[in-house]
PDB file of C-alpha atoms and ligand atoms in Angstrom:
ATOM      1  CA  MET X   1      -3.383  -7.478  36.774  1.00 43.00           C
ATOM      2  CA  THR X   2      -3.451  -6.592  33.131  1.00 48.00           C
ATOM      3  CA  LYS X   3      -3.718  -3.006  32.011  1.00 47.00           C
ATOM      4  CA  LYS X   4      -5.537  -1.958  28.911  1.00 53.00           C
ATOM      5  CA  ILE X   5      -3.256  -0.696  26.150  1.00 59.00           C
ATOM      6  CA  HIS X   6      -6.100   1.043  24.371  1.00 76.00           C
ATOM      7  CA  ASP X   7      -9.850   1.140  24.274  1.00 92.00           C
ATOM      8  CA  ARG X   8     -10.794  -2.191  22.728  1.00 97.00           C
ATOM      9  CA  THR X   9     -14.264  -1.362  21.441  1.00 98.00           C
ATOM     10  CA  SER X  10     -15.665  -1.144  17.962  1.00 98.00           C
ATOM     11  CA  THR X  11     -18.846  -0.469  16.011  1.00 98.00           C
ATOM     12  CA  VAL X  12     -19.640  -1.923  12.601  1.00 98.00           C
ATOM     13  CA  ASP X  13     -22.576  -0.863  10.418  1.00 97.00           C
ATOM     14  CA  ARG X  14     -23.266  -2.906   7.333  1.00 96.00           C
ATOM     15  CA  ASN X  15     -26.209  -2.310   5.022  1.00 95.00           C
ATOM     16  CA  THR X  16     -26.949  -4.266   1.867  1.00 94.00           C
ATOM     17  CA  ASN X  17     -30.095  -5.212  -0.012  1.00 94.00           C
ATOM     18  CA  GLU X  18     -30.121  -8.438   2.011  1.00 95.00           C
ATOM     19  CA  THR X  19     -29.337  -7.328   5.555  1.00 96.00           C
ATOM     20  CA  GLU X  20     -29.009  -4.240   7.766  1.00 97.00           C
ATOM     21  CA  ILE X  21     -26.694  -4.888  10.674  1.00 98.00           C
ATOM     22  CA  LYS X  22     -25.285  -2.892  13.562  1.00 98.00           C
ATOM     23  CA  VAL X  23     -22.730  -4.490  15.864  1.00 98.00           C
ATOM     24  CA  ASN X  24     -21.015  -3.090  18.967  1.00 98.00           C
ATOM     25  CA  VAL X  25     -18.319  -5.000  20.821  1.00 98.00           C
ATOM     26  CA  ASN X  26     -16.175  -4.403  23.893  1.00 98.00           C
ATOM     27  CA  LEU X  27     -13.396  -6.954  24.211  1.00 98.00           C
ATOM     28  CA  ASP X  28     -12.780  -5.974  27.836  1.00 97.00           C
ATOM     29  CA  GLY X  29     -16.388  -6.410  28.859  1.00 98.00           C
ATOM     30  CA  SER X  30     -18.212  -8.734  31.218  1.00 98.00           C
ATOM     31  CA  GLY X  31     -20.310 -10.798  28.822  1.00 98.00           C
ATOM     32  CA  LYS X  32     -23.240  -8.377  28.604  1.00 98.00           C
ATOM     33  CA  HIS X  33     -25.248  -8.682  25.429  1.00 98.00           C
ATOM     34  CA  SER X  34     -28.308  -7.633  23.495  1.00 98.00           C
ATOM     35  CA  ILE X  35     -28.841  -9.769  20.391  1.00 98.00           C
ATOM     36  CA  THR X  36     -31.758  -9.395  17.972  1.00 98.00           C
ATOM     37  CA  THR X  37     -31.464 -11.148  14.617  1.00 98.00           C
ATOM     38  CA  GLY X  38     -35.026 -12.423  14.179  1.00 97.00           C
ATOM     39  CA  LEU X  39     -33.704 -15.974  14.696  1.00 97.00           C
ATOM     40  CA  PRO X  40     -34.148 -16.870  18.391  1.00 96.00           C
ATOM     41  CA  PHE X  41     -31.924 -19.964  18.281  1.00 97.00           C
ATOM     42  CA  PHE X  42     -29.123 -17.993  16.610  1.00 98.00           C
ATOM     43  CA  ASP X  43     -29.575 -15.215  19.207  1.00 98.00           C
ATOM     44  CA  HIS X  44     -29.209 -17.885  21.907  1.00 97.00           C
ATOM     45  CA  MET X  45     -25.893 -18.978  20.351  1.00 98.00           C
ATOM     46  CA  ILE X  46     -24.445 -15.434  20.146  1.00 98.00           C
ATOM     47  CA  GLN X  47     -25.543 -14.876  23.747  1.00 98.00           C
ATOM     48  CA  GLN X  48     -23.449 -17.931  24.690  1.00 98.00           C
ATOM     49  CA  LEU X  49     -20.521 -16.524  22.731  1.00 98.00           C
ATOM     50  CA  SER X  50     -20.709 -13.237  24.639  1.00 98.00           C
ATOM     51  CA  LYS X  51     -21.267 -14.808  28.041  1.00 98.00           C
ATOM     52  CA  HIS X  52     -18.311 -17.182  27.851  1.00 98.00           C
ATOM     53  CA  SER X  53     -15.842 -14.902  26.040  1.00 98.00           C
ATOM     54  CA  LEU X  54     -16.664 -11.930  28.320  1.00 98.00           C
ATOM     55  CA  ILE X  55     -16.923  -9.838  25.150  1.00 98.00           C
ATOM     56  CA  ASP X  56     -19.863  -7.429  25.415  1.00 98.00           C
ATOM     57  CA  ILE X  57     -21.836  -7.836  22.191  1.00 98.00           C
ATOM     58  CA  ASP X  58     -24.810  -5.848  20.890  1.00 98.00           C
ATOM     59  CA  ILE X  59     -26.262  -6.917  17.550  1.00 98.00           C
ATOM     60  CA  LYS X  60     -29.305  -5.650  15.710  1.00 98.00           C
ATOM     61  CA  CYS X  61     -29.970  -7.302  12.378  1.00 98.00           C
ATOM     62  CA  ASN X  62     -32.875  -6.795  10.026  1.00 97.00           C
ATOM     63  CA  GLY X  63     -32.393  -9.439   7.350  1.00 96.00           C
ATOM     64  CA  ASP X  64     -34.326 -11.037   4.508  1.00 96.00           C
ATOM     65  CA  LEU X  65     -35.640 -13.934   6.583  1.00 94.00           C
ATOM     66  CA  GLU X  66     -38.531 -14.308   4.128  1.00 93.00           C
ATOM     67  CA  ILE X  67     -35.939 -15.936   1.837  1.00 92.00           C
ATOM     68  CA  ASP X  68     -34.121 -18.015   4.439  1.00 92.00           C
ATOM     69  CA  SER X  69     -31.669 -17.563   7.301  1.00 96.00           C
ATOM     70  CA  HIS X  70     -28.539 -17.756   5.134  1.00 96.00           C
ATOM     71  CA  HIS X  71     -27.883 -14.047   4.506  1.00 96.00           C
ATOM     72  CA  THR X  72     -28.654 -13.075   8.093  1.00 97.00           C
ATOM     73  CA  MET X  73     -26.311 -15.609   9.667  1.00 98.00           C
ATOM     74  CA  GLU X  74     -23.522 -15.158   7.151  1.00 97.00           C
ATOM     75  CA  ASP X  75     -23.619 -11.356   7.389  1.00 98.00           C
ATOM     76  CA  VAL X  76     -23.887 -11.296  11.187  1.00 98.00           C
ATOM     77  CA  GLY X  77     -20.808 -13.551  11.227  1.00 98.00           C
ATOM     78  CA  TRP X  78     -18.989 -11.137   8.945  1.00 98.00           C
ATOM     79  CA  ALA X  79     -19.965  -7.987  10.898  1.00 98.00           C
ATOM     80  CA  LEU X  80     -19.155  -9.533  14.279  1.00 98.00           C
ATOM     81  CA  GLY X  81     -15.775 -10.783  13.038  1.00 98.00           C
ATOM     82  CA  LYS X  82     -15.007  -7.365  11.579  1.00 98.00           C
ATOM     83  CA  ALA X  83     -15.912  -5.609  14.838  1.00 98.00           C
ATOM     84  CA  ILE X  84     -13.654  -7.919  16.859  1.00 98.00           C
ATOM     85  CA  ASN X  85     -10.816  -7.452  14.350  1.00 98.00           C
ATOM     86  CA  GLU X  86     -11.115  -3.656  14.552  1.00 97.00           C
ATOM     87  CA  ALA X  87     -11.316  -3.715  18.356  1.00 97.00           C
ATOM     88  CA  LEU X  88      -8.099  -5.769  18.486  1.00 97.00           C
ATOM     89  CA  GLY X  89      -6.281  -2.929  16.701  1.00 95.00           C
ATOM     90  CA  ASP X  90      -2.580  -3.670  16.158  1.00 93.00           C
ATOM     91  CA  LYS X  91      -2.878  -6.822  18.348  1.00 94.00           C
ATOM     92  CA  LYS X  92      -0.035  -5.657  20.550  1.00 94.00           C
ATOM     93  CA  GLY X  93       0.148  -7.602  23.819  1.00 94.00           C
ATOM     94  CA  ILE X  94      -2.481 -10.229  23.073  1.00 96.00           C
ATOM     95  CA  LYS X  95      -1.940 -13.895  23.858  1.00 97.00           C
ATOM     96  CA  ARG X  96      -2.830 -14.764  20.246  1.00 97.00           C
ATOM     97  CA  TYR X  97      -3.171 -18.586  20.548  1.00 98.00           C
ATOM     98  CA  SER X  98      -5.673 -20.579  22.503  1.00 98.00           C
ATOM     99  CA  PHE X  99      -7.762 -23.726  22.491  1.00 98.00           C
ATOM    100  CA  SER X 100     -10.509 -25.295  24.524  1.00 98.00           C
ATOM    101  CA  TYR X 101     -12.235 -28.632  24.883  1.00 98.00           C
ATOM    102  CA  LEU X 102     -15.885 -28.015  25.659  1.00 98.00           C
ATOM    103  CA  PRO X 103     -18.081 -30.820  26.967  1.00 98.00           C
ATOM    104  CA  MET X 104     -21.858 -30.502  26.870  1.00 97.00           C
ATOM    105  CA  ASP X 105     -23.665 -33.547  28.225  1.00 97.00           C
ATOM    106  CA  GLU X 106     -22.961 -36.338  25.702  1.00 97.00           C
ATOM    107  CA  CYS X 107     -20.860 -34.244  23.312  1.00 98.00           C
ATOM    108  CA  LEU X 108     -17.316 -32.892  23.224  1.00 98.00           C
ATOM    109  CA  THR X 109     -16.046 -30.134  20.922  1.00 98.00           C
ATOM    110  CA  ARG X 110     -12.570 -28.705  20.500  1.00 98.00           C
ATOM    111  CA  CYS X 111     -11.821 -25.207  19.190  1.00 98.00           C
ATOM    112  CA  CYS X 112      -8.295 -23.967  18.422  1.00 98.00           C
ATOM    113  CA  ILE X 113      -7.657 -20.322  17.594  1.00 98.00           C
ATOM    114  CA  ASP X 114      -4.757 -18.327  16.201  1.00 98.00           C
ATOM    115  CA  ILE X 115      -5.382 -14.585  15.888  1.00 97.00           C
ATOM    116  CA  SER X 116      -3.031 -14.704  12.947  1.00 95.00           C
ATOM    117  CA  GLY X 117      -4.246 -12.157  10.406  1.00 95.00           C
ATOM    118  CA  ARG X 118      -4.667 -15.142   8.089  1.00 95.00           C
ATOM    119  CA  PRO X 119      -8.310 -16.183   7.723  1.00 97.00           C
ATOM    120  CA  TRP X 120      -8.906 -19.931   7.703  1.00 98.00           C
ATOM    121  CA  LEU X 121     -11.677 -22.224   8.873  1.00 98.00           C
ATOM    122  CA  VAL X 122     -11.440 -25.945   9.486  1.00 98.00           C
ATOM    123  CA  TRP X 123     -14.957 -27.185  10.268  1.00 98.00           C
ATOM    124  CA  ASN X 124     -15.080 -30.819  11.210  1.00 98.00           C
ATOM    125  CA  VAL X 125     -18.611 -30.932  12.538  1.00 98.00           C
ATOM    126  CA  PHE X 126     -21.450 -33.240  11.536  1.00 98.00           C
ATOM    127  CA  LEU X 127     -24.922 -32.063  12.502  1.00 97.00           C
ATOM    128  CA  PRO X 128     -27.435 -34.941  12.540  1.00 96.00           C
ATOM    129  CA  ASN X 129     -30.599 -32.818  12.170  1.00 95.00           C
ATOM    130  CA  VAL X 130     -31.129 -30.901   8.913  1.00 96.00           C
ATOM    131  CA  THR X 131     -32.973 -28.011  10.575  1.00 95.00           C
ATOM    132  CA  ILE X 132     -33.240 -26.466  13.999  1.00 94.00           C
ATOM    133  CA  LYS X 133     -36.045 -23.933  14.588  1.00 90.00           C
ATOM    134  CA  TYR X 134     -36.254 -22.220  11.134  1.00 88.00           C
ATOM    135  CA  ILE X 135     -32.506 -22.634  10.465  1.00 95.00           C
ATOM    136  CA  GLU X 136     -30.892 -25.128   8.076  1.00 96.00           C
ATOM    137  CA  THR X 137     -28.071 -26.458  10.206  1.00 97.00           C
ATOM    138  CA  GLU X 138     -25.592 -26.327   7.296  1.00 97.00           C
ATOM    139  CA  ILE X 139     -25.685 -22.509   7.630  1.00 97.00           C
ATOM    140  CA  PHE X 140     -23.755 -22.656  10.913  1.00 98.00           C
ATOM    141  CA  LYS X 141     -20.646 -23.488   8.912  1.00 98.00           C
ATOM    142  CA  GLU X 142     -21.298 -20.330   6.844  1.00 98.00           C
ATOM    143  CA  PHE X 143     -21.466 -18.271  10.041  1.00 98.00           C
ATOM    144  CA  PHE X 144     -18.096 -19.530  11.263  1.00 98.00           C
ATOM    145  CA  GLN X 145     -16.575 -19.240   7.771  1.00 98.00           C
ATOM    146  CA  SER X 146     -17.663 -15.638   7.455  1.00 98.00           C
ATOM    147  CA  PHE X 147     -16.584 -14.844  11.030  1.00 98.00           C
ATOM    148  CA  SER X 148     -13.101 -16.310  10.506  1.00 98.00           C
ATOM    149  CA  GLN X 149     -12.659 -14.340   7.256  1.00 98.00           C
ATOM    150  CA  SER X 150     -13.462 -10.870   8.608  1.00 98.00           C
ATOM    151  CA  ALA X 151     -11.899 -11.484  12.041  1.00 98.00           C
ATOM    152  CA  GLU X 152      -8.802 -12.707  10.138  1.00 98.00           C
ATOM    153  CA  ILE X 153      -8.308 -15.617  12.488  1.00 98.00           C
ATOM    154  CA  THR X 154      -7.319 -19.221  11.964  1.00 98.00           C
ATOM    155  CA  LEU X 155     -10.206 -21.172  13.448  1.00 98.00           C
ATOM    156  CA  HIS X 156     -10.356 -24.949  13.795  1.00 98.00           C
ATOM    157  CA  ILE X 157     -13.563 -26.402  15.209  1.00 98.00           C
ATOM    158  CA  GLU X 158     -14.068 -30.120  15.612  1.00 98.00           C
ATOM    159  CA  ASN X 159     -16.900 -32.007  17.231  1.00 98.00           C
ATOM    160  CA  ILE X 160     -15.101 -35.060  18.611  1.00 98.00           C
ATOM    161  CA  TYR X 161     -18.328 -36.869  19.515  1.00 98.00           C
ATOM    162  CA  GLY X 162     -21.964 -36.063  20.203  1.00 98.00           C
ATOM    163  CA  GLN X 163     -25.531 -36.902  19.209  1.00 98.00           C
ATOM    164  CA  ASN X 164     -27.835 -33.996  19.986  1.00 97.00           C
ATOM    165  CA  THR X 165     -27.806 -31.273  17.308  1.00 97.00           C
ATOM    166  CA  HIS X 166     -28.611 -28.455  19.770  1.00 97.00           C
ATOM    167  CA  HIS X 167     -25.746 -29.595  22.024  1.00 98.00           C
ATOM    168  CA  ILE X 168     -23.275 -29.940  19.160  1.00 98.00           C
ATOM    169  CA  ILE X 169     -23.976 -26.458  17.781  1.00 98.00           C
ATOM    170  CA  GLU X 170     -23.983 -24.858  21.222  1.00 98.00           C
ATOM    171  CA  SER X 171     -20.704 -26.566  22.138  1.00 98.00           C
ATOM    172  CA  CYS X 172     -19.118 -25.053  18.996  1.00 98.00           C
ATOM    173  CA  PHE X 173     -20.128 -21.533  20.067  1.00 98.00           C
ATOM    174  CA  LYS X 174     -19.100 -22.079  23.702  1.00 98.00           C
ATOM    175  CA  SER X 175     -15.809 -23.651  22.736  1.00 98.00           C
ATOM    176  CA  MET X 176     -14.991 -20.730  20.459  1.00 98.00           C
ATOM    177  CA  ALA X 177     -16.026 -18.337  23.248  1.00 98.00           C
ATOM    178  CA  VAL X 178     -13.709 -19.912  25.815  1.00 98.00           C
ATOM    179  CA  SER X 179     -10.801 -19.961  23.321  1.00 98.00           C
ATOM    180  CA  LEU X 180     -11.416 -16.372  22.256  1.00 98.00           C
ATOM    181  CA  ARG X 181     -11.548 -15.184  25.864  1.00 98.00           C
ATOM    182  CA  SER X 182      -8.021 -16.401  26.349  1.00 98.00           C
ATOM    183  CA  ALA X 183      -6.578 -15.544  22.902  1.00 98.00           C
ATOM    184  CA  ILE X 184      -7.662 -11.872  23.059  1.00 98.00           C
ATOM    185  CA  GLN X 185      -6.459 -11.472  26.636  1.00 97.00           C
ATOM    186  CA  LEU X 186      -3.537  -9.142  27.205  1.00 96.00           C
ATOM    187  CA  ASP X 187      -0.351 -10.867  28.352  1.00 93.00           C
ATOM    188  CA  PHE X 188       1.254  -8.694  31.036  1.00 93.00           C
ATOM    189  CA  ARG X 189       4.664 -10.221  30.233  1.00 93.00           C
ATOM    190  CA  ASN X 190       4.461  -9.055  26.636  1.00 89.00           C
ATOM    191  CA  LEU X 191       2.336  -5.902  26.588  1.00 90.00           C
ATOM    192  CA  GLU X 192       4.611  -3.862  24.341  1.00 86.00           C
ATOM    193  CA  ASN X 193       5.020  -6.447  21.597  1.00 87.00           C
ATOM    194  CA  VAL X 194       3.022  -7.950  18.769  1.00 88.00           C
ATOM    195  CA  PRO X 195       3.331 -11.723  19.395  1.00 89.00           C
ATOM    196  CA  SER X 196       4.940 -12.548  16.059  1.00 89.00           C
ATOM    197  CA  THR X 197       8.575 -12.815  14.916  1.00 86.00           C
ATOM    198  CA  LYS X 198       7.362 -11.105  11.756  1.00 86.00           C
ATOM    199  CA  GLY X 199       6.378  -8.130  13.881  1.00 84.00           C
ATOM    200  CA  THR X 200       2.855  -7.909  12.468  1.00 87.00           C
ATOM    201  CA  LEU X 201      -0.396  -9.886  12.636  1.00 87.00           C
ATOM    202  CA  THR X 202      -2.325  -7.890  10.110  1.00 85.00           C
ATOM    203  CA  GLY X 203      -2.161 -10.463   7.325  1.00 71.00           C
ATOM    204  CA  ASN X 204      -1.460  -9.215   3.840  1.00 58.00           C
ATOM    205  CA  LYS X 205      -2.349  -5.602   4.526  1.00 53.00           C
TER     206      LYS X 205
HETATM  207 MN1  LIG D 301     -29.060 -24.297  24.640  1.00 64.73          MN
END
């Protein structure tokens, strides 16, 4: 049994001329979610992220979809990453590292995570279709880039093989979800310590 060190919830409000976003997260949740971004396929992906990470996620975004989906997806990535970073607090007691291989029918994706305080994305994913339901598929990289920056995590996502664009994208979200679930988990053997010989995981701050 793990005990909670502190309340691991957070709320982020972010308003710009391009997007208005409100995000609530609870790291010690059960995968409950309410996601409304105006992009149903993107909503479906964040729902997967919540379900398989067990992080409760509420997101309301009103973005400039009349331009395209870029700002909405990039800014939701940023706000969600920020909320998770804030909810992690001083990162005391977390497992920190994790990875998962996630199969989805014909495709296989690997995600490796280090909750390091040092933002980095390696995105080795080829998406065969240029668009998927109003979204240019290249924007998914921008989501993960933005998420890794504000969450301050080292995030490596690689699609090892696969053909179907929906499957490949979904496997990236699910793989990150499964890795995150484990990396944010509290380690009962190490509850009082930040898992770093440096003694901090808050990057350059
Ligand atoms: Mn699906």
